[in-house]
mmCIF file of C-alpha atoms and ligand atoms in Angstrom:
data_model
loop_
_atom_site.group_PDB
_atom_site.id
_atom_site.type_symbol
_atom_site.label_atom_id
_atom_site.label_comp_id
_atom_site.label_asym_id
_atom_site.label_seq_id
_atom_site.Cartn_x
_atom_site.Cartn_y
_atom_site.Cartn_z
ATOM 1 C CA MET O 1 113.230 104.907 106.787
ATOM 2 C CA ALA O 2 114.603 103.567 110.032
ATOM 3 C CA LEU O 3 118.224 103.287 109.050
ATOM 4 C CA SER O 4 119.968 104.659 112.111
ATOM 5 C CA ILE O 5 121.242 102.270 114.743
ATOM 6 C CA GLY O 6 121.682 104.345 117.872
ATOM 7 C CA SER O 7 122.650 102.272 120.873
ATOM 8 C CA ASN O 8 120.240 99.427 120.154
ATOM 9 C CA LYS O 9 120.263 96.951 117.346
ATOM 10 C CA VAL O 10 117.719 97.306 114.563
ATOM 11 C CA LYS O 11 114.822 94.944 115.242
ATOM 12 C CA THR O 12 114.514 92.620 112.289
ATOM 13 C CA ALA O 13 112.002 90.105 110.952
ATOM 14 C CA VAL O 14 113.174 87.424 108.524
ATOM 15 C CA PHE O 15 110.600 86.038 106.097
ATOM 16 C CA ILE O 16 111.194 82.509 104.765
ATOM 17 C CA SER O 17 109.404 79.826 102.758
ATOM 18 C CA GLY O 18 111.879 76.942 102.585
ATOM 19 C CA LYS O 19 115.197 75.647 103.838
ATOM 20 C CA GLY O 20 116.255 78.804 105.610
ATOM 21 C CA SER O 21 120.006 78.601 105.025
ATOM 22 C CA ASN O 22 120.105 82.381 104.534
ATOM 23 C CA LEU O 23 118.103 82.759 107.743
ATOM 24 C CA ASN O 24 120.720 80.651 109.547
ATOM 25 C CA SER O 25 123.533 82.818 108.240
ATOM 26 C CA LEU O 26 121.660 86.008 109.181
ATOM 27 C CA ILE O 27 121.031 84.738 112.709
ATOM 28 C CA LYS O 28 124.717 83.885 113.158
ATOM 29 C CA PHE O 29 125.652 87.308 111.825
ATOM 30 C CA SER O 30 123.143 89.043 114.117
ATOM 31 C CA LYS O 31 124.876 87.531 117.145
ATOM 32 C CA LEU O 32 128.199 89.182 116.331
ATOM 33 C CA LYS O 33 128.991 92.292 118.315
ATOM 34 C CA LYS O 34 129.545 94.309 115.150
ATOM 35 C CA SER O 35 126.136 93.373 113.729
ATOM 36 C CA PRO O 36 123.686 96.295 113.556
ATOM 37 C CA ILE O 37 120.643 93.975 113.655
ATOM 38 C CA SER O 38 118.895 91.620 116.039
ATOM 39 C CA ILE O 39 116.504 89.013 114.691
ATOM 40 C CA ASP O 40 113.312 89.165 116.693
ATOM 41 C CA ILE O 41 110.879 87.115 114.654
ATOM 42 C CA ILE O 42 110.807 84.564 111.842
ATOM 43 C CA ILE O 43 107.779 84.696 109.574
ATOM 44 C CA SER O 44 106.802 81.999 107.114
ATOM 45 C CA ASP O 45 103.964 81.347 104.704
ATOM 46 C CA ASN O 46 104.698 77.638 104.901
ATOM 47 C CA SER O 47 104.303 75.535 108.042
ATOM 48 C CA LYS O 48 106.528 72.833 106.487
ATOM 49 C CA SER O 49 109.394 75.204 105.889
ATOM 50 C CA LYS O 50 112.552 73.517 107.250
ATOM 51 C CA GLY O 51 113.944 76.906 108.204
ATOM 52 C CA LEU O 52 111.364 77.157 110.994
ATOM 53 C CA ASN O 53 113.576 74.773 112.984
ATOM 54 C CA TYR O 54 115.965 77.670 113.560
ATOM 55 C CA SER O 55 113.286 79.213 115.731
ATOM 56 C CA LYS O 56 113.801 76.443 118.300
ATOM 57 C CA ILE O 57 117.549 76.200 117.882
ATOM 58 C CA PHE O 58 118.098 79.911 118.451
ATOM 59 C CA ASN O 59 115.055 80.623 120.599
ATOM 60 C CA ILE O 60 113.519 83.136 118.210
ATOM 61 C CA LYS O 61 109.772 83.653 117.980
ATOM 62 C CA LYS O 62 108.133 82.255 114.833
ATOM 63 C CA ARG O 63 104.792 82.957 113.216
ATOM 64 C CA ILE O 64 103.222 81.116 110.290
ATOM 65 C CA PHE O 65 100.712 82.933 108.115
ATOM 66 C CA ASN O 66 98.471 81.373 105.495
ATOM 67 C CA PHE O 67 98.573 83.565 102.403
ATOM 68 C CA LYS O 68 95.241 82.370 100.979
ATOM 69 C CA GLU O 69 93.694 85.732 101.694
ATOM 70 C CA LYS O 70 96.605 88.008 101.037
ATOM 71 C CA LYS O 71 95.019 91.288 102.043
ATOM 72 C CA VAL O 72 93.865 89.931 105.395
ATOM 73 C CA VAL O 73 97.103 88.158 106.141
ATOM 74 C CA GLU O 74 99.250 91.137 105.242
ATOM 75 C CA ARG O 75 97.266 93.283 107.642
ATOM 76 C CA LYS O 76 97.878 90.702 110.389
ATOM 77 C CA ILE O 77 101.597 90.621 109.627
ATOM 78 C CA LEU O 78 101.839 94.419 109.702
ATOM 79 C CA PHE O 79 100.128 94.408 113.080
ATOM 80 C CA GLU O 80 102.579 91.795 114.412
ATOM 81 C CA LEU O 81 105.572 93.758 113.115
ATOM 82 C CA LYS O 82 104.326 96.994 114.580
ATOM 83 C CA LYS O 83 103.675 95.346 117.929
ATOM 84 C CA ARG O 84 107.272 94.149 118.022
ATOM 85 C CA LYS O 85 108.680 97.469 116.763
ATOM 86 C CA ILE O 86 110.302 95.797 113.769
ATOM 87 C CA ASP O 87 112.222 98.264 111.591
ATOM 88 C CA LEU O 88 113.782 95.911 109.059
ATOM 89 C CA ILE O 89 112.417 92.986 107.061
ATOM 90 C CA CYS O 90 114.857 90.602 105.389
ATOM 91 C CA LEU O 91 113.237 88.393 102.777
ATOM 92 C CA ALA O 92 115.321 85.219 102.640
ATOM 93 C CA GLY O 93 113.934 82.692 100.194
ATOM 94 C CA PHE O 94 110.421 84.036 100.766
ATOM 95 C CA MET O 95 108.386 82.925 97.773
ATOM 96 C CA LYS O 96 105.293 85.105 98.099
ATOM 97 C CA ILE O 97 105.045 88.504 96.473
ATOM 98 C CA LEU O 98 104.200 91.237 98.956
ATOM 99 C CA SER O 99 101.578 93.725 97.794
ATOM 100 C CA LYS O 100 102.346 97.359 96.982
ATOM 101 C CA SER O 101 100.180 98.356 99.891
ATOM 102 C CA PHE O 102 102.148 96.145 102.323
ATOM 103 C CA ILE O 103 105.432 97.613 101.117
ATOM 104 C CA LYS O 104 104.052 101.143 101.403
ATOM 105 C CA ASN O 105 102.515 100.565 104.809
ATOM 106 C CA PHE O 106 105.546 98.948 106.413
ATOM 107 C CA ASN O 107 107.155 101.747 108.290
ATOM 108 C CA GLY O 108 110.722 100.578 107.734
ATOM 109 C CA THR O 109 113.012 98.980 105.227
ATOM 110 C CA ILE O 110 112.566 95.737 103.286
ATOM 111 C CA LEU O 111 115.514 93.862 101.762
ATOM 112 C CA ASN O 112 115.597 90.818 99.512
ATOM 113 C CA ILE O 113 118.216 88.406 98.256
ATOM 114 C CA HIS O 114 117.837 87.056 94.751
ATOM 115 C CA PRO O 115 119.981 84.337 93.144
ATOM 116 C CA SER O 116 120.939 86.181 89.958
ATOM 117 C CA LEU O 117 122.823 89.230 88.807
ATOM 118 C CA LEU O 118 119.816 91.567 88.735
ATOM 119 C CA PRO O 119 118.374 93.126 86.660
ATOM 120 C CA LYS O 120 118.976 89.883 84.781
ATOM 121 C CA PHE O 121 116.762 86.885 85.531
ATOM 122 C CA LYS O 122 114.113 88.303 87.831
ATOM 123 C CA GLY O 123 111.463 85.903 89.098
ATOM 124 C CA LEU O 124 111.463 82.129 89.512
ATOM 125 C CA ASN O 125 113.552 79.232 88.139
ATOM 126 C CA THR O 126 116.518 81.524 87.870
ATOM 127 C CA HIS O 127 119.308 78.947 87.538
ATOM 128 C CA GLU O 128 117.463 76.965 84.870
ATOM 129 C CA ARG O 129 117.000 80.078 82.752
ATOM 130 C CA VAL O 130 120.614 81.176 83.263
ATOM 131 C CA LEU O 131 121.935 77.811 82.040
ATOM 132 C CA LYS O 132 119.527 77.713 79.127
ATOM 133 C CA LYS O 133 120.775 81.112 78.018
ATOM 134 C CA LYS O 134 124.364 79.816 78.189
ATOM 135 C CA GLU O 135 125.494 82.670 80.404
ATOM 136 C CA LYS O 136 129.164 82.726 81.403
ATOM 137 C CA TYR O 137 128.461 84.187 84.830
ATOM 138 C CA SER O 138 125.657 84.288 87.346
ATOM 139 C CA GLY O 139 125.563 85.331 90.990
ATOM 140 C CA CYS O 140 123.385 86.922 93.615
ATOM 141 C CA SER O 141 122.045 90.352 94.509
ATOM 142 C CA VAL O 142 120.815 92.003 97.683
ATOM 143 C CA HIS O 143 118.406 94.836 96.972
ATOM 144 C CA PHE O 144 115.814 97.104 98.535
ATOM 145 C CA VAL O 145 112.285 95.864 97.892
ATOM 146 C CA SER O 146 110.132 98.165 95.830
ATOM 147 C CA ALA O 147 106.629 97.693 94.465
ATOM 148 C CA LYS O 148 107.991 96.135 91.258
ATOM 149 C CA LEU O 149 109.275 92.525 91.517
ATOM 150 C CA ASP O 150 113.066 92.183 92.008
ATOM 151 C CA SER O 151 113.546 95.760 90.827
ATOM 152 C CA GLY O 152 114.487 97.900 93.847
ATOM 153 C CA LYS O 153 117.869 99.571 94.234
ATOM 154 C CA ILE O 154 120.737 97.069 94.337
ATOM 155 C CA ILE O 155 122.915 97.203 97.460
ATOM 156 C CA LEU O 156 125.531 94.540 96.636
ATOM 157 C CA GLN O 157 126.128 91.786 94.111
ATOM 158 C CA LYS O 158 128.528 88.876 93.844
ATOM 159 C CA ARG O 159 129.420 87.259 90.547
ATOM 160 C CA VAL O 160 130.252 83.555 90.136
ATOM 161 C CA LYS O 161 131.650 81.827 87.082
ATOM 162 C CA ILE O 162 129.574 79.101 85.472
ATOM 163 C CA SER O 163 131.607 75.928 84.898
ATOM 164 C CA LYS O 164 131.464 73.687 81.890
ATOM 165 C CA ASN O 165 129.340 70.947 83.375
ATOM 166 C CA GLU O 166 127.235 73.170 85.576
ATOM 167 C CA THR O 167 123.778 71.910 86.557
ATOM 168 C CA THR O 168 121.002 73.860 88.273
ATOM 169 C CA ASN O 169 121.942 72.024 91.496
ATOM 170 C CA THR O 170 125.646 72.778 91.398
ATOM 171 C CA LEU O 171 124.965 76.380 90.425
ATOM 172 C CA ALA O 172 122.387 76.850 93.189
ATOM 173 C CA LYS O 173 124.853 75.449 95.767
ATOM 174 C CA LYS O 174 127.696 77.623 94.530
ATOM 175 C CA ILE O 175 125.574 80.754 94.608
ATOM 176 C CA LEU O 176 124.068 79.944 98.007
ATOM 177 C CA ILE O 177 127.551 79.926 99.562
ATOM 178 C CA GLU O 178 128.014 83.465 98.246
ATOM 179 C CA GLU O 179 124.529 84.516 99.389
ATOM 180 C CA HIS O 180 125.410 83.618 102.975
ATOM 181 C CA LYS O 181 128.288 86.111 102.870
ATOM 182 C CA LEU O 182 126.591 88.754 100.747
ATOM 183 C CA TYR O 183 123.462 89.349 102.855
ATOM 184 C CA PRO O 184 125.363 90.273 106.058
ATOM 185 C CA LYS O 185 127.778 92.389 104.021
ATOM 186 C CA ALA O 186 124.882 94.300 102.436
ATOM 187 C CA ILE O 187 123.351 94.905 105.868
ATOM 188 C CA MET O 188 126.672 96.205 107.162
ATOM 189 C CA LYS O 189 126.832 98.471 104.137
ATOM 190 C CA ILE O 190 123.443 100.117 104.588
ATOM 191 C CA PHE O 191 123.804 100.589 108.325
ATOM 192 C CA SER O 192 127.400 101.758 108.453
ATOM 193 C CA PRO O 193 127.637 105.491 109.146
HETATM 194 C C1 GAR T 1 118.051 81.373 97.870
HETATM 195 O O1 GAR T 1 118.861 80.978 96.803
HETATM 196 C C2 GAR T 1 117.400 82.717 97.586
HETATM 197 O O2 GAR T 1 118.228 83.603 96.902
HETATM 198 C C3 GAR T 1 116.248 82.288 96.726
HETATM 199 O O3 GAR T 1 115.762 81.119 97.338
HETATM 200 C C4 GAR T 1 116.839 80.440 97.986
HETATM 201 C C5 GAR T 1 116.441 80.217 99.428
HETATM 202 O O4 GAR T 1 117.372 79.421 100.103
HETATM 203 N N1 GAR T 1 115.258 83.322 96.646
HETATM 204 C C6 GAR T 1 114.508 83.527 95.576
HETATM 205 O O5 GAR T 1 114.569 82.868 94.578
HETATM 206 C C7 GAR T 1 113.548 84.700 95.710
HETATM 207 N N2 GAR T 1 113.003 85.037 94.455
HETATM 208 P P1 GAR T 1 117.334 79.294 101.673
HETATM 209 O O6 GAR T 1 115.893 78.990 102.084
HETATM 210 O O7 GAR T 1 118.257 78.125 101.986
HETATM 211 O O8 GAR T 1 117.820 80.589 102.266
#
């Protein structure tokens, strides 16, 4: 695993599918002197993803890949990452599941952020399921990506309290604010000597 920083920042690709608010927070973090990462490419499976606008705003290369033929597209992505000497992938609201072979063949580290207190509520529609179960707390987790969905080693978590009149929207907003702080913190944690 390429977890040493040396004098250069770790070249990072951020994978997105939607709004990209985590991408925005990661880009801002990457520009700080103390940040161990630089963001070199944004990858999306969705050409309509609003987060792609950050490519223009921050002058970062973007690539859109159609996941219809997963095997083919994953090979293309691996080639692109290798070409750019990417050592870290940050999944940030990326809604496709990467294959075991992609994870194994990527010669670096893959991280993900998930809007629940893993191992609880893996998968989709997290907030809905949390509220239905009448949980008192939810939160977010940053973890290493392993071949099993949302199951790799947890790096950091942040808990938030669920209020009385919580809706999926209010909960998602509340957790997102924490996600924006947690992802950079988790990156600092894994790269700090
Ligand atoms: C975030 O809440 C992220 O944790 C979640 O999607 C949202 C993306 O927001 N990811 C997942 O549910 C992955 N299973 P963003 O596009 O504004 O960063």
